[in-house]
Amino acid sequence: MEEINQELNFEVLEGPLVDKFLTANQAFRYNNIIRVWPPGCVISEEFQHHAEKIRKFTVKEDDVWIITYPKSGEWNGNNSCSGN
């Protein structure tokens, strides 16, 4: 598999839509929402602390992936990169 060497850039998003999101989602535990370049996706600021670890994660042939819809449980965002 090809190694990704492109640097990630992070942009803190601000404005009325972000304020509306944070007001409507009081359970959101982070102060900021960021845009990650590339690819331009929007995610919580916590991603910055784990970005390199995720990018360097080695997928093994016998790995099992559990993929669910958003809001299917609290564990979804908290343990997705446990490294086990």
PDB file of C-alpha atoms in Angstrom:
ATOM      1  CA  MET A   1       0.000   0.000   0.000  1.00  0.00           C
ATOM      2  CA  GLU A   2       1.234   3.485  -0.839  1.00  0.00           C
ATOM      3  CA  GLU A   3       2.355   5.730   2.037  1.00  0.00           C
ATOM      4  CA  ILE A   4       0.670   9.121   2.381  1.00  0.00           C
ATOM      5  CA  ASN A   5       3.191  11.948   2.768  1.00  0.00           C
ATOM      6  CA  GLN A   6       0.943  14.944   2.205  1.00  0.00           C
ATOM      7  CA  GLU A   7       0.842  17.312   5.187  1.00  0.00           C
ATOM      8  CA  LEU A   8      -2.510  17.879   6.887  1.00  0.00           C
ATOM      9  CA  ASN A   9      -3.710  21.419   7.534  1.00  0.00           C
ATOM     10  CA  PHE A  10      -6.365  22.336  10.069  1.00  0.00           C
ATOM     11  CA  GLU A  11      -8.719  25.310   9.932  1.00  0.00           C
ATOM     12  CA  VAL A  12     -10.927  26.264  12.904  1.00  0.00           C
ATOM     13  CA  LEU A  13     -14.412  27.008  11.604  1.00  0.00           C
ATOM     14  CA  GLU A  14     -16.335  30.002  12.925  1.00  0.00           C
ATOM     15  CA  GLY A  15     -19.564  31.767  12.167  1.00  0.00           C
ATOM     16  CA  PRO A  16     -23.313  31.535  12.694  1.00  0.00           C
ATOM     17  CA  LEU A  17     -23.672  27.946  11.439  1.00  0.00           C
ATOM     18  CA  VAL A  18     -21.003  26.708  13.854  1.00  0.00           C
ATOM     19  CA  ASP A  19     -22.645  28.676  16.693  1.00  0.00           C
ATOM     20  CA  LYS A  20     -26.017  27.167  15.802  1.00  0.00           C
ATOM     21  CA  PHE A  21     -24.529  23.654  15.767  1.00  0.00           C
ATOM     22  CA  LEU A  22     -22.837  24.106  19.157  1.00  0.00           C
ATOM     23  CA  THR A  23     -26.023  25.567  20.682  1.00  0.00           C
ATOM     24  CA  ALA A  24     -28.178  22.734  19.331  1.00  0.00           C
ATOM     25  CA  ASN A  25     -25.691  20.045  20.392  1.00  0.00           C
ATOM     26  CA  GLN A  26     -24.972  20.733  24.049  1.00  0.00           C
ATOM     27  CA  ALA A  27     -23.493  17.232  24.442  1.00  0.00           C
ATOM     28  CA  PHE A  28     -20.735  18.071  21.933  1.00  0.00           C
ATOM     29  CA  ARG A  29     -17.647  17.913  24.159  1.00  0.00           C
ATOM     30  CA  TYR A  30     -15.251  20.044  22.155  1.00  0.00           C
ATOM     31  CA  ASN A  31     -14.919  23.804  21.836  1.00  0.00           C
ATOM     32  CA  ASN A  32     -14.123  23.915  18.137  1.00  0.00           C
ATOM     33  CA  ILE A  33     -15.025  22.336  14.863  1.00  0.00           C
ATOM     34  CA  ILE A  34     -12.220  22.099  12.332  1.00  0.00           C
ATOM     35  CA  ARG A  35     -11.855  21.516   8.603  1.00  0.00           C
ATOM     36  CA  VAL A  36      -9.040  19.144   7.667  1.00  0.00           C
ATOM     37  CA  TRP A  37      -7.197  19.662   4.382  1.00  0.00           C
ATOM     38  CA  PRO A  38      -6.966  17.406   2.465  1.00  0.00           C
ATOM     39  CA  PRO A  39      -9.677  16.233   1.881  1.00  0.00           C
ATOM     40  CA  GLY A  40     -11.728  19.112   3.342  1.00  0.00           C
ATOM     41  CA  CYS A  41     -13.843  17.133   5.807  1.00  0.00           C
ATOM     42  CA  VAL A  42     -15.265  18.755   8.943  1.00  0.00           C
ATOM     43  CA  ILE A  43     -14.676  17.087  12.310  1.00  0.00           C
ATOM     44  CA  SER A  44     -14.141  17.890  16.010  1.00  0.00           C
ATOM     45  CA  GLU A  45     -10.870  19.501  17.076  1.00  0.00           C
ATOM     46  CA  GLU A  46      -9.914  16.311  18.947  1.00  0.00           C
ATOM     47  CA  PHE A  47      -8.920  14.786  15.588  1.00  0.00           C
ATOM     48  CA  GLN A  48      -5.770  16.952  15.535  1.00  0.00           C
ATOM     49  CA  HIS A  49      -4.347  14.990  18.467  1.00  0.00           C
ATOM     50  CA  HIS A  50      -4.811  11.656  16.671  1.00  0.00           C
ATOM     51  CA  ALA A  51      -4.295  12.545  12.995  1.00  0.00           C
ATOM     52  CA  GLU A  52      -0.784  11.170  12.555  1.00  0.00           C
ATOM     53  CA  LYS A  53      -1.538   7.996  14.492  1.00  0.00           C
ATOM     54  CA  ILE A  54      -4.562   7.378  12.265  1.00  0.00           C
ATOM     55  CA  ARG A  55      -2.586   8.060   9.085  1.00  0.00           C
ATOM     56  CA  LYS A  56       0.157   5.621  10.118  1.00  0.00           C
ATOM     57  CA  PHE A  57      -2.270   2.917  11.293  1.00  0.00           C
ATOM     58  CA  THR A  58      -1.415  -0.447   9.754  1.00  0.00           C
ATOM     59  CA  VAL A  59      -4.396  -2.431   8.516  1.00  0.00           C
ATOM     60  CA  LYS A  60      -3.935  -6.175   8.849  1.00  0.00           C
ATOM     61  CA  GLU A  61      -5.536  -8.845   6.709  1.00  0.00           C
ATOM     62  CA  ASP A  62      -7.547 -10.284   9.624  1.00  0.00           C
ATOM     63  CA  ASP A  63      -8.806  -6.921  10.999  1.00  0.00           C
ATOM     64  CA  VAL A  64     -12.551  -6.660  11.590  1.00  0.00           C
ATOM     65  CA  TRP A  65     -14.240  -3.313  10.874  1.00  0.00           C
ATOM     66  CA  ILE A  66     -17.517  -2.349  12.552  1.00  0.00           C
ATOM     67  CA  ILE A  67     -19.164   0.442  10.604  1.00  0.00           C
ATOM     68  CA  THR A  68     -22.392   2.012  11.820  1.00  0.00           C
ATOM     69  CA  TYR A  69     -24.533   5.044  11.203  1.00  0.00           C
ATOM     70  CA  PRO A  70     -23.728   8.226  13.187  1.00  0.00           C
ATOM     71  CA  LYS A  71     -25.439   8.568  16.575  1.00  0.00           C
ATOM     72  CA  SER A  72     -25.566   4.813  17.042  1.00  0.00           C
ATOM     73  CA  GLY A  73     -23.811   5.036  20.397  1.00  0.00           C
ATOM     74  CA  GLU A  74     -21.348   6.984  22.521  1.00  0.00           C
ATOM     75  CA  TRP A  75     -18.508   4.504  21.927  1.00  0.00           C
ATOM     76  CA  ASN A  76     -18.499   5.333  18.217  1.00  0.00           C
ATOM     77  CA  GLY A  77     -16.231   8.380  18.412  1.00  0.00           C
ATOM     78  CA  ASN A  78     -14.459   7.539  21.633  1.00  0.00           C
ATOM     79  CA  ASN A  79     -12.866   4.184  20.848  1.00  0.00           C
ATOM     80  CA  SER A  80     -12.511   4.219  17.102  1.00  0.00           C
ATOM     81  CA  CYS A  81      -8.690   4.506  17.343  1.00  0.00           C
ATOM     82  CA  SER A  82      -7.869   2.413  20.377  1.00  0.00           C
ATOM     83  CA  GLY A  83      -5.016   0.661  18.575  1.00  0.00           C
ATOM     84  CA  ASN A  84      -6.086  -2.811  19.678  1.00  0.00           C
TER      85      ASN A  84
END
